[in-house]
Short mmCIF file of C-alpha atoms in Angstrom, two decimals:
data_model
loop_
_atom_site.label_atom_id
_atom_site.label_comp_id
_atom_site.label_asym_id
_atom_site.label_seq_id
_atom_site.Cartn_x
_atom_site.Cartn_y
_atom_site.Cartn_z
CA ALA Z 1 234.65 93.01 -39.40
CA LEU Z 2 230.99 92.15 -39.84
CA HIS Z 3 229.73 88.68 -40.64
CA ARG Z 4 226.70 87.97 -42.79
CA LEU Z 5 224.21 85.57 -41.27
CA PRO Z 6 222.09 83.12 -43.20
CA ALA Z 7 218.70 84.33 -44.40
CA LEU Z 8 217.01 82.29 -41.71
CA SER Z 9 218.46 83.45 -38.44
CA CYS Z 10 217.00 85.42 -35.59
CA CYS Z 11 218.19 87.82 -32.94
CA ARG Z 12 216.16 88.81 -29.85
CA ARG Z 13 217.20 92.10 -28.30
CA PRO Z 14 215.93 93.92 -25.20
CA GLY Z 15 212.78 95.96 -25.73
CA SER Z 16 210.83 93.19 -27.46
CA MET Z 17 212.53 93.56 -30.83
CA VAL Z 18 213.12 90.48 -32.94
CA ALA Z 19 215.08 90.67 -36.20
CA ALA Z 20 214.97 87.86 -38.74
CA GLY Z 21 217.01 87.71 -41.88
CA GLY Z 22 220.42 87.98 -43.47
CA PHE Z 23 221.75 90.90 -41.47
CA ASN Z 24 225.38 91.84 -40.95
CA TYR Z 25 226.44 91.50 -37.32
CA ASN Z 26 229.50 92.26 -35.27
CA PRO Z 27 231.05 88.90 -34.23
CA ALA Z 28 230.65 89.83 -30.55
CA ALA Z 29 226.89 89.91 -31.08
CA LEU Z 30 226.75 86.45 -32.65
CA SER Z 31 226.07 84.84 -29.27
CA VAL Z 32 222.55 86.33 -29.34
CA VAL Z 33 221.86 85.15 -32.88
CA GLN Z 34 220.01 81.93 -33.41
CA PRO Z 35 219.95 80.05 -36.74
CA LEU Z 36 216.46 78.93 -37.69
CA PRO Z 37 215.74 75.64 -39.45
CA ASP Z 38 212.67 77.16 -41.14
CA PHE Z 39 210.46 80.23 -41.09
CA SER Z 40 207.92 78.62 -38.77
CA SER Z 41 210.58 78.55 -36.02
CA LEU Z 42 209.78 82.23 -35.47
CA LEU Z 43 206.49 81.18 -33.88
CA SER Z 44 208.24 79.84 -30.78
CA LEU Z 45 210.50 82.90 -30.45
CA CYS Z 46 208.06 85.78 -30.81
CA LEU Z 47 205.95 87.08 -27.95
CA PRO Z 48 202.73 89.12 -28.12
CA GLY Z 49 203.59 92.78 -28.58
CA ASP Z 50 206.99 92.11 -30.17
CA THR Z 51 208.11 94.13 -33.16
CA LEU Z 52 209.46 91.78 -35.80
CA TYR Z 53 211.91 93.23 -38.34
CA LEU Z 54 211.95 91.00 -41.41
CA ASP Z 55 214.54 91.05 -44.16
CA LEU Z 56 212.84 90.80 -47.57
CA ASP Z 57 215.14 89.04 -50.04
CA GLU Z 58 215.72 85.33 -49.36
CA THR Z 59 213.94 85.58 -45.99
CA LEU Z 60 210.40 86.53 -47.06
CA ILE Z 61 210.62 86.39 -50.85
CA SER Z 62 212.73 84.58 -53.42
CA ALA Z 63 213.14 85.80 -56.97
CA GLU Z 64 213.89 83.73 -60.04
CA PRO Z 65 217.63 82.92 -60.35
CA ASP Z 66 218.57 85.71 -62.80
CA ALA Z 67 217.00 88.32 -60.51
CA ALA Z 68 218.41 87.00 -57.23
CA GLU Z 69 221.14 88.69 -55.20
CA VAL Z 70 223.60 85.89 -55.96
CA ALA Z 71 223.29 86.67 -59.71
CA ALA Z 72 224.06 90.36 -59.09
CA LYS Z 73 227.14 89.41 -57.08
CA ALA Z 74 228.29 87.06 -59.84
CA LEU Z 75 227.81 89.80 -62.46
CA ALA Z 76 229.79 92.31 -60.38
CA SER Z 77 232.59 89.77 -59.96
CA ALA Z 78 232.68 88.99 -63.69
CA LEU Z 79 232.80 92.68 -64.61
CA HIS Z 80 235.62 93.24 -62.14
CA GLN Z 81 237.55 90.22 -63.45
CA HIS Z 82 237.28 91.71 -66.95
CA GLY Z 83 238.87 94.99 -65.94
CA ALA Z 84 236.11 97.20 -64.53
CA ASP Z 85 236.92 98.80 -61.20
CA LEU Z 86 235.17 97.29 -58.19
CA SER Z 87 232.87 100.25 -57.52
CA SER Z 88 231.69 100.49 -61.13
CA SER Z 89 231.22 96.72 -61.30
CA TRP Z 90 228.94 96.73 -58.26
CA GLU Z 91 227.04 99.81 -59.47
CA ALA Z 92 226.37 98.18 -62.85
CA ALA Z 93 225.32 94.89 -61.26
CA CYS Z 94 222.92 96.71 -58.92
CA PHE Z 95 221.45 98.62 -61.88
CA VAL Z 96 220.76 95.36 -63.74
CA TRP Z 97 219.40 93.69 -60.59
CA GLU Z 98 217.05 96.62 -59.94
CA ALA Z 99 215.84 96.52 -63.55
CA PHE Z 100 214.92 92.84 -63.16
CA GLN Z 101 212.81 93.50 -60.06
CA GLY Z 102 209.93 95.01 -62.04
CA SER Z 103 209.37 91.91 -64.14
CA CYS Z 104 210.86 88.86 -62.44
CA ALA Z 105 208.92 85.97 -60.98
CA VAL Z 106 208.89 86.03 -57.19
CA LYS Z 107 207.40 83.79 -54.50
CA PRO Z 108 207.28 83.53 -50.72
CA THR Z 109 210.51 81.81 -49.69
CA GLU Z 110 208.74 78.86 -48.07
CA GLY Z 111 205.53 79.11 -50.09
CA ALA Z 112 202.21 78.95 -48.25
CA ALA Z 113 204.03 78.20 -44.98
CA THR Z 114 205.53 81.71 -45.02
CA LEU Z 115 202.06 83.25 -45.33
CA ALA Z 116 200.64 81.02 -42.59
CA VAL Z 117 203.40 82.03 -40.16
CA LEU Z 118 202.94 85.74 -40.95
CA LEU Z 119 199.19 85.42 -40.43
CA GLU Z 120 199.62 83.70 -37.07
CA LEU Z 121 202.16 86.30 -35.93
CA ARG Z 122 199.78 89.09 -36.95
CA GLN Z 123 196.94 87.39 -35.04
CA ARG Z 124 199.19 87.25 -31.96
CA GLY Z 125 199.51 91.03 -32.14
CA LEU Z 126 203.04 91.34 -33.48
CA HIS Z 127 203.98 94.46 -35.39
CA MET Z 128 205.99 93.61 -38.54
CA VAL Z 129 208.45 95.94 -40.25
CA GLY Z 130 210.25 95.02 -43.47
CA ILE Z 131 213.91 95.90 -43.92
CA THR Z 132 215.94 95.61 -47.09
CA ALA Z 133 219.24 96.54 -48.68
CA ARG Z 134 217.21 97.70 -51.68
CA ALA Z 135 217.19 101.38 -52.58
CA PRO Z 136 214.03 103.47 -52.24
CA SER Z 137 214.13 103.90 -56.03
CA VAL Z 138 212.70 100.36 -56.34
CA SER Z 139 210.07 100.74 -53.61
CA ARG Z 140 207.18 100.49 -56.09
CA GLU Z 141 208.61 97.29 -57.63
CA THR Z 142 209.21 95.92 -54.14
CA GLU Z 143 205.62 96.63 -53.06
CA LEU Z 144 204.29 94.97 -56.22
CA GLN Z 145 206.44 91.87 -55.58
CA LEU Z 146 205.25 91.65 -51.98
CA GLU Z 147 201.64 92.16 -53.12
CA ARG Z 148 201.94 89.35 -55.72
CA CYS Z 149 203.23 87.07 -52.95
CA GLY Z 150 200.42 88.03 -50.56
CA ILE Z 151 202.92 89.52 -48.08
CA LEU Z 152 202.44 93.30 -48.40
CA ARG Z 153 199.24 93.16 -46.29
CA PHE Z 154 201.28 92.20 -43.23
CA PHE Z 155 203.15 95.53 -43.22
CA SER Z 156 201.63 98.79 -42.09
CA PRO Z 157 200.66 101.22 -44.87
CA LEU Z 158 202.42 103.86 -42.74
CA THR Z 159 205.13 105.85 -44.51
CA LEU Z 160 207.58 107.91 -42.48
CA GLY Z 161 209.67 109.00 -45.49
CA ASP Z 162 213.37 109.73 -44.98
CA ILE Z 163 214.51 108.61 -41.54
CA SER Z 164 218.13 109.77 -41.92
CA ASP Z 165 220.14 112.24 -43.93
CA ALA Z 166 221.85 111.30 -47.19
CA GLU Z 167 225.43 110.10 -46.78
CA GLY Z 168 227.11 112.11 -49.49
CA PRO Z 169 226.17 112.08 -53.17
CA THR Z 170 226.13 108.28 -53.57
CA LEU Z 171 224.03 107.08 -50.61
CA PRO Z 172 220.47 108.33 -50.33
CA PRO Z 173 218.85 108.65 -46.92
CA LEU Z 174 217.49 105.60 -45.14
CA THR Z 175 213.82 105.65 -46.15
CA HIS Z 176 210.64 104.13 -44.70
CA ARG Z 177 207.75 103.43 -47.09
CA HIS Z 178 204.66 101.25 -46.57
CA GLY Z 179 206.12 99.61 -43.47
CA ILE Z 180 209.48 98.84 -45.11
CA ILE Z 181 212.89 100.36 -44.35
CA TYR Z 182 215.01 100.83 -47.50
CA CYS Z 183 218.72 100.86 -46.60
CA THR Z 184 220.45 101.13 -50.01
CA GLY Z 185 223.17 98.63 -49.27
CA SER Z 186 224.58 97.03 -46.15
CA ARG Z 187 223.12 99.57 -43.71
CA LYS Z 188 220.40 97.49 -42.03
CA ALA Z 189 221.79 98.08 -38.53
CA GLU Z 190 221.69 101.82 -39.21
CA GLY Z 191 218.17 101.43 -40.60
CA LEU Z 192 216.96 99.74 -37.43
CA VAL Z 193 218.48 102.46 -35.25
CA ALA Z 194 217.07 105.27 -37.40
CA TYR Z 195 213.60 103.71 -37.39
#
C-alpha cells in the first residue's frame, strides 16, 4: 500500500533529484522522506545542479476552498453516499474540480516567501520541473494559474509532449507541457520515471 505524504515533504534520491510535495510513496521508502516545516526549508536541502520536482497543488499553489482538492474529495464521497458508484462519483467530482480551475482564485501556498525561495533556487542553478495529478486537458488553466501567481516563469517553456502511452481508454498518456508533468491521477512516481 502507498502512503500519501503531506504537501510539504521532501525526498532526496541518488542522481541529484529532489522531489517536494504530496507524493504517494511505498512505506519502505519513507525513511528517505523528510517532512518540511515550510517551503524555505528546501533551501538547505538543494544543491547546485539539482533537479527539483515540485508538486503543484497545495505545495506551490493553493486554490480557494471550493476549488481545492479536499472539496473534490468531499463531493465524490457525498455522491457515493447518495448511491452513485465510486468510479462515477470520482469522475464527476474531477469534472467539477477541473471546471473550477479556469476561474478560481489561486495564490502561492506561502505567499511571497514561495516566490523568494523559487527565485533563490533558480539563482543557485537548480532546474525545476512541475508535477501534478491534473490531467493534460487542464494544462492551459494550470499555466494561467501559475502565471497569475508568478510561478510559471520558474519552469522551462520546454514541451516534450506525451512521455508514455495511454493506459487504456480512461487514462491518457503521461504528458509534459511547459516544464510540467501531467499525471492524470495518482501516477506521479510513473511520471518521474517516464520523464
